[in-house]
Coordinates of C-alpha atoms and ligand atoms in Angstrom, one line a residue:
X18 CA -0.8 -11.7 17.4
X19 CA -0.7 -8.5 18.9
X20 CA 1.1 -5.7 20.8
X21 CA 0.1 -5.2 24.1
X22 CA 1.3 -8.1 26.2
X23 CA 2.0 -6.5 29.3
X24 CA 1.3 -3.3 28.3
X25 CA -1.7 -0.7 28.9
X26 CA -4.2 -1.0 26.0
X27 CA -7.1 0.8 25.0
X28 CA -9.8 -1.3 23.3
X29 CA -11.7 1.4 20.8
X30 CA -14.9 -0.5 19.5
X31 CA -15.7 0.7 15.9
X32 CA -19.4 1.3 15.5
X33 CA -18.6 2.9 11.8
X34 CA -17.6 6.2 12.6
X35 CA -15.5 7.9 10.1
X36 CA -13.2 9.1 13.2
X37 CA -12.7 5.6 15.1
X38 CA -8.8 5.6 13.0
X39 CA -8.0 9.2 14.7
X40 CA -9.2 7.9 18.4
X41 CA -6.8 5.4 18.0
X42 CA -4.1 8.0 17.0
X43 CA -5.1 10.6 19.4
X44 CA -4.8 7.8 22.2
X45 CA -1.2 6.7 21.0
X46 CA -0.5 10.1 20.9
X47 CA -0.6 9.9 24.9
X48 CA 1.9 7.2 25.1
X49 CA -0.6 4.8 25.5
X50 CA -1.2 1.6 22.8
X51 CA -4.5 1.2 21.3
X52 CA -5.9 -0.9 18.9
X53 CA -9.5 -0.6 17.2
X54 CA -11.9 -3.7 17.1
X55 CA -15.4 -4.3 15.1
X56 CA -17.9 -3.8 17.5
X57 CA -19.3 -7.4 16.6
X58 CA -16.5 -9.0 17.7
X59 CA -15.5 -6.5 20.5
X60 CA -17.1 -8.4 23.5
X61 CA -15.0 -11.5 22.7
X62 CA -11.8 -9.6 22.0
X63 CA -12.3 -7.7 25.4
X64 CA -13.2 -10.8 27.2
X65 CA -9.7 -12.2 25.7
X66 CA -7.5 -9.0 26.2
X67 CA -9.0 -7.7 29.2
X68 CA -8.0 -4.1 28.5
X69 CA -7.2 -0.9 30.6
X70 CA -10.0 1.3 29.3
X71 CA -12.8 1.0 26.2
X72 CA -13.4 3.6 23.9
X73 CA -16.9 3.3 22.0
X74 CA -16.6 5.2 18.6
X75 CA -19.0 7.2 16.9
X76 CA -21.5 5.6 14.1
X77 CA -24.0 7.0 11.3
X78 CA -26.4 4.8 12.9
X79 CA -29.1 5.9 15.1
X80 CA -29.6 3.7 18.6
X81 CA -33.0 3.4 18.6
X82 CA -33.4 1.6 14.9
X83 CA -33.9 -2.1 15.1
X84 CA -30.9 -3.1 13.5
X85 CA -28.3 -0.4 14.9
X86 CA -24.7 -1.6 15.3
X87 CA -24.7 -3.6 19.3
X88 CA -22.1 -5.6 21.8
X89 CA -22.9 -7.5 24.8
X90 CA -22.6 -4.5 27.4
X91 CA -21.6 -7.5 30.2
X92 CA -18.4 -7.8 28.4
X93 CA -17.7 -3.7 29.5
X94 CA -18.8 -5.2 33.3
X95 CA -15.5 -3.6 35.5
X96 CA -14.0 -2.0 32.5
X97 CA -13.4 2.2 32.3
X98 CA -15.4 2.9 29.2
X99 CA -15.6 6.5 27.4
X100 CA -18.6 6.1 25.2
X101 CA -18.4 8.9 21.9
X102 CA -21.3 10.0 19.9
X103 CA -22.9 6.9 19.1
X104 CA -21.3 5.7 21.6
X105 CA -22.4 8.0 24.3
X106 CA -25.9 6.9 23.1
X107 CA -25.2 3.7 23.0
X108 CA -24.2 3.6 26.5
X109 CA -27.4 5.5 27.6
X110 CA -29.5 3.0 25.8
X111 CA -27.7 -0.1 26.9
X112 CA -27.1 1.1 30.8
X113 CA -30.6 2.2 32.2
X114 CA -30.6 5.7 30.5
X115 CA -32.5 6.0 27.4
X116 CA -31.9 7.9 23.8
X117 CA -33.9 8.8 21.2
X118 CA -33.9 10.7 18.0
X119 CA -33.9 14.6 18.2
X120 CA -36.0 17.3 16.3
X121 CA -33.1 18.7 14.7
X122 CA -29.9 17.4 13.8
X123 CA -26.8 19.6 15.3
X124 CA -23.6 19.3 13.2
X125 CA -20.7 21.7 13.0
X126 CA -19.0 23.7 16.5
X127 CA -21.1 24.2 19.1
X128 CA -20.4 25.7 22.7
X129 CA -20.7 23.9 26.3
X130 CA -22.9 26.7 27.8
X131 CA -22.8 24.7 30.9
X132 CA -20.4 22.7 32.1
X133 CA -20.7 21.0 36.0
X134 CA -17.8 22.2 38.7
X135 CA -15.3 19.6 39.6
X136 CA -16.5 17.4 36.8
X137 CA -14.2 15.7 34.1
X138 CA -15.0 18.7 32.1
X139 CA -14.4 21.3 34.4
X140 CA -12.3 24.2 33.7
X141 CA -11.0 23.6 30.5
X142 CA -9.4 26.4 28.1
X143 CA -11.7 26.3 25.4
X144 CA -15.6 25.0 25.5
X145 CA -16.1 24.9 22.0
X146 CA -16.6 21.2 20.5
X147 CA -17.7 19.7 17.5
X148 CA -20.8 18.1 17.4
X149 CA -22.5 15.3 14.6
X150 CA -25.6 13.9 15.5
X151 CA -29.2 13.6 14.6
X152 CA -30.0 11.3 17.8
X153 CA -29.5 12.5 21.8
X154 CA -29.3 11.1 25.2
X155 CA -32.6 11.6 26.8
X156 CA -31.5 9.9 30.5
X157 CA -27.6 9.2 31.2
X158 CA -27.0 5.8 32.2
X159 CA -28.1 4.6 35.5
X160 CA -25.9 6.4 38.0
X161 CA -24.3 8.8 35.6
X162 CA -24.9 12.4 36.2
X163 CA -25.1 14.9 33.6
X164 CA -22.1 17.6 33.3
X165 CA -22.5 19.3 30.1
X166 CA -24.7 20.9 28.0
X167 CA -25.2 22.7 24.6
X168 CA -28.0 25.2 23.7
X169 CA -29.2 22.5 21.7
X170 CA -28.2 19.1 23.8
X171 CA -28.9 18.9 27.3
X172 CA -27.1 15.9 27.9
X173 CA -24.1 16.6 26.0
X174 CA -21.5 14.8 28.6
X175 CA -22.3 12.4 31.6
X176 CA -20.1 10.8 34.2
X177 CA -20.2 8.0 36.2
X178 CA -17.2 8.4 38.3
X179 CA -17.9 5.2 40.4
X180 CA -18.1 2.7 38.1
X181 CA -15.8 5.0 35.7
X182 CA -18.8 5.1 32.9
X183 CA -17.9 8.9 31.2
X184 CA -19.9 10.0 27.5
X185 CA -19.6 12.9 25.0
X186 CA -22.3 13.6 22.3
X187 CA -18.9 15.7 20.8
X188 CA -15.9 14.1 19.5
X189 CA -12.4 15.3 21.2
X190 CA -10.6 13.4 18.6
X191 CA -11.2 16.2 16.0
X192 CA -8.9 19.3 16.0
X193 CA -12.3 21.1 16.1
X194 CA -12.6 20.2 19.5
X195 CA -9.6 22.3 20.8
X196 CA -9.7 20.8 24.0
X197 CA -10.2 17.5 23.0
X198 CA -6.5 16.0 23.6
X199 CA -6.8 17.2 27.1
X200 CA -10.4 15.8 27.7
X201 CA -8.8 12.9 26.4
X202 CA -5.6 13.1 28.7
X203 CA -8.2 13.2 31.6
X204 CA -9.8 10.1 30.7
X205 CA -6.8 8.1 30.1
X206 CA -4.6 9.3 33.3
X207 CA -6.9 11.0 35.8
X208 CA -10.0 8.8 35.6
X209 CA -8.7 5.3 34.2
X210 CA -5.2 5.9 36.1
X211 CA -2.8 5.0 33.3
X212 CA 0.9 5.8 32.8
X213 CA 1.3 5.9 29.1
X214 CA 3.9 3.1 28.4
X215 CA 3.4 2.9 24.9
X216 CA 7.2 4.5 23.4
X217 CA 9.2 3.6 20.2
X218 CA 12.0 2.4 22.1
X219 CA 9.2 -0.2 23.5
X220 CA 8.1 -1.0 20.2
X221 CA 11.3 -1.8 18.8
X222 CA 12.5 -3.8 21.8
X223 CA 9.5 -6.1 21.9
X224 CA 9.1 -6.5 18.1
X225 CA 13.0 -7.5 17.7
X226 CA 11.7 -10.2 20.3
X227 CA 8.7 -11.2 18.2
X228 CA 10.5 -11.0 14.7
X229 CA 13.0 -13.5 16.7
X230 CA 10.6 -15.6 18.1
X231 CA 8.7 -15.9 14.5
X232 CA 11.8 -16.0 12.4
X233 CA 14.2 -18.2 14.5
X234 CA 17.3 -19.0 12.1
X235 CA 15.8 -19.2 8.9
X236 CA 16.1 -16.3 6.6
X237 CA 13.7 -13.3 6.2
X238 CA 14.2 -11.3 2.2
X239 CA 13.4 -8.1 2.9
X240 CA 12.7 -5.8 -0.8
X241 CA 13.4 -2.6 -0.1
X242 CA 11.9 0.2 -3.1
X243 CA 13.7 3.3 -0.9
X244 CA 10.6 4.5 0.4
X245 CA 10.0 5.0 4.0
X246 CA 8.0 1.6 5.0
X247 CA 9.9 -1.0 3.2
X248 CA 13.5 0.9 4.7
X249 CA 12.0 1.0 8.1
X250 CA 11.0 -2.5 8.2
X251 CA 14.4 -3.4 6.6
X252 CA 16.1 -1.6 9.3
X253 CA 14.1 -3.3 12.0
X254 CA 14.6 -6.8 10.4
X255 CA 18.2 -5.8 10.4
X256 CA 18.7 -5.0 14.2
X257 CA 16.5 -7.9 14.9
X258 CA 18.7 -11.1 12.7
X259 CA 21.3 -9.1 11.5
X260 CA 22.5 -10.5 7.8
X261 CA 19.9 -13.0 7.9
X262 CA 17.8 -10.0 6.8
X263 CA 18.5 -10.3 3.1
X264 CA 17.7 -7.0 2.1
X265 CA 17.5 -6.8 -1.7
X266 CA 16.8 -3.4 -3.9
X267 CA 16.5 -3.6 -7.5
X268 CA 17.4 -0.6 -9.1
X269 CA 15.4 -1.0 -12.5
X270 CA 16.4 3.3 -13.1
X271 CA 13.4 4.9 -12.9
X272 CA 13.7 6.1 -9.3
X273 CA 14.4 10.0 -8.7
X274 CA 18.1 11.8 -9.6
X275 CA 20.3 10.1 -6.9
X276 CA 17.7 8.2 -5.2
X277 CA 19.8 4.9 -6.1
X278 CA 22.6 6.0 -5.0
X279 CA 20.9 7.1 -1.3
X280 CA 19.3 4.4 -0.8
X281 CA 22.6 2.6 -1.0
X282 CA 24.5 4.8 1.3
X283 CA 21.8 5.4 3.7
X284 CA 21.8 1.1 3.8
X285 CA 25.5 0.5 3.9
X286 CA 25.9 3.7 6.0
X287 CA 23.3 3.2 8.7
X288 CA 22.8 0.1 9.4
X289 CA 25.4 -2.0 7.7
X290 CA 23.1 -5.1 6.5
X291 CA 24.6 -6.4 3.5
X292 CA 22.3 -5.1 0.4
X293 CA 22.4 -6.6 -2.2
X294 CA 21.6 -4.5 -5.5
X295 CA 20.3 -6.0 -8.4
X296 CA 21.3 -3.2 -11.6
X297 CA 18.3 -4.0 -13.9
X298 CA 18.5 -1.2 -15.4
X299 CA 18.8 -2.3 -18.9
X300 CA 16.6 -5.0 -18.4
X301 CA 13.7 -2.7 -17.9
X302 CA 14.6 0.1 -20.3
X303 CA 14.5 -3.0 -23.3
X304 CA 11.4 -4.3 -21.8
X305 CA 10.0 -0.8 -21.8
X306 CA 10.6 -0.3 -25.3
X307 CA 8.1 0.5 -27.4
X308 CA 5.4 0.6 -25.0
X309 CA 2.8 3.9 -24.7
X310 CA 0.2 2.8 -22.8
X311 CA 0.2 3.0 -18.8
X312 CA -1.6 -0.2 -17.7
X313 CA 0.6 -1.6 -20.0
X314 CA 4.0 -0.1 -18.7
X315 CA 2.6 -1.2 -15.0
X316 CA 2.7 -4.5 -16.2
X317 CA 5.5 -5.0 -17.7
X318 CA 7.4 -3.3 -14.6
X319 CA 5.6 -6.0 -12.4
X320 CA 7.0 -8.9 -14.8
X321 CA 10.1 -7.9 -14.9
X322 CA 10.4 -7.7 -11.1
X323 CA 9.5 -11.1 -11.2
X324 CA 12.3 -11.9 -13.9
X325 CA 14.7 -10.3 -11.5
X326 CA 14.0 -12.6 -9.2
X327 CA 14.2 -15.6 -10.8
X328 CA 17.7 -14.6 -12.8
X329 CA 19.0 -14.0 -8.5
X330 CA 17.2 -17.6 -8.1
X331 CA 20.6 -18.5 -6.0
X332 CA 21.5 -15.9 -4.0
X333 CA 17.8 -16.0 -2.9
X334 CA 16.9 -19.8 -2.2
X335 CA 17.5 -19.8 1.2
X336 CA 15.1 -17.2 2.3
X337 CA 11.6 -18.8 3.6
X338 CA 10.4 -15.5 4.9
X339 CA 9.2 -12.5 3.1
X340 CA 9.4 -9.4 4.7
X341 CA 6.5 -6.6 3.8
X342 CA 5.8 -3.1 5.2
X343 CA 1.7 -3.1 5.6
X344 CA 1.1 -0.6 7.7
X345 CA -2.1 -0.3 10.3
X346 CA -4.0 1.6 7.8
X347 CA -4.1 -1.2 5.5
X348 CA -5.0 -3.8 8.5
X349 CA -8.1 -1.6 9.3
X350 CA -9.2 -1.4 5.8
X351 CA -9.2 -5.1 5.3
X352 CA -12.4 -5.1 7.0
X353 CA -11.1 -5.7 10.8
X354 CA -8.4 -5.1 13.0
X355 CA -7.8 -9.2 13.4
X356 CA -7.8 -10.8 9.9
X357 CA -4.9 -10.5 7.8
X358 CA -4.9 -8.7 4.7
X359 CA -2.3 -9.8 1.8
X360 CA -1.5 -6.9 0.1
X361 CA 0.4 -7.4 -3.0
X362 CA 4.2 -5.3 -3.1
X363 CA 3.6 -2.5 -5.2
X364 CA 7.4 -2.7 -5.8
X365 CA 7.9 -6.2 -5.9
X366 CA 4.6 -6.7 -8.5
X367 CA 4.2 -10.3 -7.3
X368 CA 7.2 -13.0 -6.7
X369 CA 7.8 -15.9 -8.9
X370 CA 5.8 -19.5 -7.7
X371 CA 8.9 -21.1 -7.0
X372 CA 9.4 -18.5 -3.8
X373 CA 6.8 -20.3 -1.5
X374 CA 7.7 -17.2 1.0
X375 CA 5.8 -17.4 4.9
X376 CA 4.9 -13.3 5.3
X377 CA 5.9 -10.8 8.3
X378 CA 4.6 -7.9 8.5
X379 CA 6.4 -5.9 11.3
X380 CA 4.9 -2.5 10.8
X381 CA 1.2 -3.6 11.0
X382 CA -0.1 -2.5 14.2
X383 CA 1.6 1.2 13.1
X384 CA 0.5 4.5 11.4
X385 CA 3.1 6.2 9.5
X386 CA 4.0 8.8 12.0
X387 CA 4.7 6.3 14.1
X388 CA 6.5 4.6 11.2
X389 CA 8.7 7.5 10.4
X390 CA 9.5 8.4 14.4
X391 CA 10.4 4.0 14.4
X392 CA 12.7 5.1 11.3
X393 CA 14.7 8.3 13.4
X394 CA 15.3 6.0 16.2
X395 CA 16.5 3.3 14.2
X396 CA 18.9 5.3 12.8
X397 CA 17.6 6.2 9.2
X398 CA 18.6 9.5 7.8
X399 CA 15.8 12.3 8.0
X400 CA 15.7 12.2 4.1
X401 CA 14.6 8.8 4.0
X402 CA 12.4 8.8 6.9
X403 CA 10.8 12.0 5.3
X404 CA 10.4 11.0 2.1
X405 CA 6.9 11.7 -0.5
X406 CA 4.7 8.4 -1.5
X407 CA 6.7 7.4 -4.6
X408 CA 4.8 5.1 -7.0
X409 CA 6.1 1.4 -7.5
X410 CA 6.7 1.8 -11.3
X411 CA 8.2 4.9 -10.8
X412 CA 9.6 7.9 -13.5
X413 CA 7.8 5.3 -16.4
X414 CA 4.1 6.3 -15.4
X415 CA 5.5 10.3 -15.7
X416 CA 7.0 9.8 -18.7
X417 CA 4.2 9.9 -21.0
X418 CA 4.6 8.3 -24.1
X419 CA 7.4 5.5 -24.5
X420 CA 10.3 5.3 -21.5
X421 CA 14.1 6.0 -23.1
X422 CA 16.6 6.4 -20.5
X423 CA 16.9 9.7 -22.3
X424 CA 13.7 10.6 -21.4
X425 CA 14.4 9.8 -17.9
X426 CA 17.3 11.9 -17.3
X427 CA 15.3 14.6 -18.7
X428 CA 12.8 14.3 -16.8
X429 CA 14.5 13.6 -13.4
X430 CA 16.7 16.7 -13.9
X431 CA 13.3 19.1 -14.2
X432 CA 12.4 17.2 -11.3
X433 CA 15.3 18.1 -9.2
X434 CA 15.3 21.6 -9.9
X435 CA 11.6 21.6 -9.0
X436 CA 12.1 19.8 -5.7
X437 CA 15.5 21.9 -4.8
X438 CA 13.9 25.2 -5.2
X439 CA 10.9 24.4 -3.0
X440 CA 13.1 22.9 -0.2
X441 CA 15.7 26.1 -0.3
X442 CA 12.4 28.2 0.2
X443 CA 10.4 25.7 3.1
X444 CA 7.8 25.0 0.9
X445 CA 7.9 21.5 0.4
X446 CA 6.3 21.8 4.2
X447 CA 2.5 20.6 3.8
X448 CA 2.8 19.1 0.5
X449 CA 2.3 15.4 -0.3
X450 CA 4.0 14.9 -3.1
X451 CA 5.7 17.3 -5.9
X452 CA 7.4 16.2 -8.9
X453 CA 7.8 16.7 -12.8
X454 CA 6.5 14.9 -15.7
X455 CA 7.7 14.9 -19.3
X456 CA 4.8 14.9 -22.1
X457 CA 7.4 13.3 -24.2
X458 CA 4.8 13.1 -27.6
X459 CA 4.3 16.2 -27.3
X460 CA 6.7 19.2 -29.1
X461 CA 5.8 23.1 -29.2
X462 CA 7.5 25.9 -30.9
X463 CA 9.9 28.3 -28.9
X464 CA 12.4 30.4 -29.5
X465 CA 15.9 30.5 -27.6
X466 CA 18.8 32.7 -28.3
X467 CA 17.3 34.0 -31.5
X468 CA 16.8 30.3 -32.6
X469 CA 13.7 27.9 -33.0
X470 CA 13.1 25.2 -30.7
X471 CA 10.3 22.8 -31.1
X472 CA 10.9 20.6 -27.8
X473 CA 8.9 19.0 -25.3
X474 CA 6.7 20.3 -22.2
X475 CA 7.4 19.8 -18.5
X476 CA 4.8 19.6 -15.9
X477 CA 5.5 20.4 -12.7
X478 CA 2.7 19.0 -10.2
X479 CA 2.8 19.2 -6.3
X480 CA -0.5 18.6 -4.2
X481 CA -1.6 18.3 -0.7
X482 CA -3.5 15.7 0.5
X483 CA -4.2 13.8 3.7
X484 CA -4.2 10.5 2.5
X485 CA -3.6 10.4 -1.7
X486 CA -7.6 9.9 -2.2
X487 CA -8.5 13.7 -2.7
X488 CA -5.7 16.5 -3.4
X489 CA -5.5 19.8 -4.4
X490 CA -3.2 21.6 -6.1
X491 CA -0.5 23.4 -3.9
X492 CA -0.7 27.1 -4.0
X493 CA 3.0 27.4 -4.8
X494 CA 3.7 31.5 -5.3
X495 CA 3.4 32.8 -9.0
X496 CA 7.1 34.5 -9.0
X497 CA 8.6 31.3 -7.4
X498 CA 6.9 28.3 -10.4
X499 CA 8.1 31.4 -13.0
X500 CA 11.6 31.2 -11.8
X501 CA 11.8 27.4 -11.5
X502 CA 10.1 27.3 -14.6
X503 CA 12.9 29.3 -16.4
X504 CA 15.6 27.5 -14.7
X505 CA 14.4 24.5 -16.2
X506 CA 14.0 25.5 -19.3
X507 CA 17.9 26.8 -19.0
X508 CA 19.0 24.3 -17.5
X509 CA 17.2 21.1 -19.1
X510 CA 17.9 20.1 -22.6
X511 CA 15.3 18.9 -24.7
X512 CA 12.5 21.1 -22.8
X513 CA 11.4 24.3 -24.2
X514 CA 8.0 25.1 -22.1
X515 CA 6.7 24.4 -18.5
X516 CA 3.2 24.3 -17.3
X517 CA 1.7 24.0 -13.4
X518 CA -0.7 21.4 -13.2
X519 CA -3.9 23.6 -11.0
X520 CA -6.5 20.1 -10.9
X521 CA -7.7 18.6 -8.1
X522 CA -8.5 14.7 -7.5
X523 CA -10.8 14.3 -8.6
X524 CA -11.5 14.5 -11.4
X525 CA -7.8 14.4 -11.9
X526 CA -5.3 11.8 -10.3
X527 CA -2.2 12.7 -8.4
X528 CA 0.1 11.0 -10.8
X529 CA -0.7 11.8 -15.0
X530 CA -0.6 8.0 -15.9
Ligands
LIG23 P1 -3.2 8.6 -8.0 O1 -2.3 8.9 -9.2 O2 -4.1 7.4 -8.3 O3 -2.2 8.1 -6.9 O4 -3.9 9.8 -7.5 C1 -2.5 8.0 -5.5 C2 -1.2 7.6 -4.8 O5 -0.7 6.4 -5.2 C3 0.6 6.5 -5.8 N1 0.6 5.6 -7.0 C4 1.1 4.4 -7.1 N2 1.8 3.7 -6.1 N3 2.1 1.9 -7.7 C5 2.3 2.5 -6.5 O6 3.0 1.9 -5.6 C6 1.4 2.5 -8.6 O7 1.2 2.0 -9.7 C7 0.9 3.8 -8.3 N4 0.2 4.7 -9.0 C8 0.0 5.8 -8.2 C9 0.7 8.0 -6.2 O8 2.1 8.4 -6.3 C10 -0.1 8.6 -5.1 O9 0.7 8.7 -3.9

């Protein structure tokens, strides 16, 4: 299933390009839905779906090698196409022009030093682009002029304005290209003649109709971990059934200070679905007993989710529907933008055998911008919709040594003193995630008030990062982590010294366990 029905839709073929995700982005970003498809099922997907306009992506490929990445060009016969990089190539070497490889490669900014008057190119603010390629277009495709060139590509842009055939060697998706959202904004409204229909308030009106259609009047449980895509699709599955959304949250205490308590209110204030709160608190705090290891601790968090759900056997039967909050990303990684992927709840750790459960996945054709702007209009308080990537076993993997509920109120009040004093000063703008951890194993000598101490270390951590898979440490000012630093050592008992964690991933990882 998809999104578009009725709507404008932008078809971006993926020819590997490690941009084709942000073309997608940067077309939604116009108001206009796009999906990406594997270019060796793109002809049959476009055949089916008959879009607006196709966007061919970039590729590390080079046309002219045997084996390169292809489509059936028939299947772009009548359709607007923007061919970039690869595909701007591609399109040369599949439409009458030709491409080969060049002497040099040319990677990094470059400058249109000539750009053709009234052309799709013309007058724009800035001719600086960023160009990636070892491989040019010798001769545009056949009735395509050339409107742009570099000092070191001659054929740097080409247009076909009757059959609506346009290429670029340089990619306008990248903020490099400073005029690439409006070269982009040409495309989609001057040349292909869109209106940008694609809106949240569209979104949510057709997938309350879809969620409807799929659900009917059986029951749909929705676990909800307080983080931004399980609340969002909890909210959605809400508006759409009402209390045939069974939204459950197990609070197993090892969330943030207060988090429990929000996620609660921001439920029973918001959106009124009837939440029903499993307090397992003790249950994991005995199961946690005794174990050091991490892998370990991750297990025994994901069993006892499972044991939650068997113990609320009753309240649950009825459900046949699990709810989950995949987002596109996932989708795309999973190989292709049409096969499903399963991914496993991180907070639900796998549901007992008895729970034959059908899945929905609401939020798959979505980014999480678009996640957190479906969360504002649903009504969701900003510090929900705003909130860091959390981990599924929460404070228990930054705790390290054995969990005590001792240890976790230590650690979440260092935490909170961290995360207050960087919101009071803006800084918690840009970063991913911030938080403390508790080396609880670990005991150094102090001195407070004339008296020793021999207590344990906090670590404060806070990173940015695009997407968790690199980070570097946040460049947090030395006078601000000295007097957060002494506030928690003040303010916390049990903690005598606090470090700043400087390591990037890698070699480190975000989290310490
Ligand atoms: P690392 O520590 O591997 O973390 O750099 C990358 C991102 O994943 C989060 N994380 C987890 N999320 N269950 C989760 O749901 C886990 O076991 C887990 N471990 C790490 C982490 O917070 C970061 O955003």
């Amino acid at each position: 299933m998809s999104l578009n029905s009725g709507h404008e839709l932008v078809l971006v073929v993926d020819f590997g390009g490690q941009y084709t995700q942000l073309i997608v982005r940067r077309i939604r970003e116009h108001g206009v839905y796009s999906e990406m498809v594997p270019y060796n099922k793109a002809a049959d997907v476009i055949r089916e779906r008959n879009p607006s306009a196709v966007v061919l992506s970039g590729g590390p490929r080079s046309v002219d090698e045997a084996d390169a990445p292809t489509m059936d060009p028939a299947a772009l016969q009548g359709i607007p196409t923007l061919g970039i990089c690869y595909g701007h190539q591609w399109l040369a070497a599949n439409m009458g022009g030709s491409a080969k490889k060049a002497e040099g490669r040319e990677y990094g900014r470059q400058a249109l030093t000539s750009v053709a008057a009234n052309s799709w190119l013309a007058g724009l603010a800035s001719r600086q682009v960023w160009m990636s390629h070892g491989t040019e277009v010798v001769q545009p495709p056949t009735g395509a002029v050339v409107i742009a060139s570099t000092d070191g590509c001659p054929v740097a842009a080409f247009a076909d304005e009757a059959n609506k055939r346009y290429g670029v060697q340089f990619h306008p998706e990248v903020s490099h290209t400073p005029a690439g959202k409006e070269i982009l904004r040409r495309f989609l409204f001057e040349h292909v003649g869109l209106k940008g229909d694609w809106t949240t308030a569209n979104f949510i009106e057709e997938s309350i109709a879809r969620i409807r259609e799929e659900v009917g009047d059986a029951k749909v449980l929705c676990a909800v971990s307080g983080g931004v895509d399980s609340s969002v699709m909890a909210a959605l599955l809400t508006r759409a059934i009402g209390d045939r959304a069974v939204c459950v949250f197990v609070d197993h205490g090892l969330l943030r200070k207060g988090e429990a308590q929000q996620v609660r209110q921001a439920f029973t204030e918001h959106f009124h679905p009837r939440l029903i709160v499993f307090d397992a608190r003790a249950r994991f705090f005995s199961a946690l007993a005794g174990i050091t290891d991490p892998e370990q601790k991750r297990k025994t968090i994901g069993e006892q989710f499972v044991r939650v759900f068997e113990d609320h056997a009753d309240d649950l039967k009825d459900c046949t529907f699990l709810a989950q909050g995949t987002l596109y990303p996932d989708v795309i990684e999973s190989g292709s933008s049409t096969a499903a992927k399963i991914k496993t709840h991180h907070n639900v750790g796998g549901l007992p055998d008895w729970m034959r459960l059908k899945l929905i996945e609401p939020l798959r054709w979505l980014f999480k911008d678009e996640v957190r702007a479906l969360g504002r209009a649903l009504g969701l308080p900003e510090e929900m919709v705003e909130r860091e990537p959390f981990p599924g076993p929460g404070l228990a993997v930054r705790i390290l040594g054995e969990v005590t509920s001792a240890r976790v109120a230590t650690v979440q009040e260092a935490d909170w003193i961290f995360r207050t004093e960087l919101r009071a000063r803006g800084l918690q703008v840009g970063i991913w995630q911030s938080y403390a951890a508790l080396l609880g194993d670990v005991r150094s000598v102090g001195v407070m008030g004339d008296e020793r101490t021999y207590e344990n270390p906090i670590i404060l951590r806070a990173v940015q990062s695009e997407d968790a898979m690199t980070a570097t440490a946040a460049p947090i000012p030395f006078e601000i982590l000295e007097h957060i630093a002494t506030r928690i050592v003040n303010e916390v008992p049990g903690v005598n010294r606090v470090l700043y964690d400087l390591t990037s991933k890698p070699p480190a990882t975000i989290e310490w366990e």
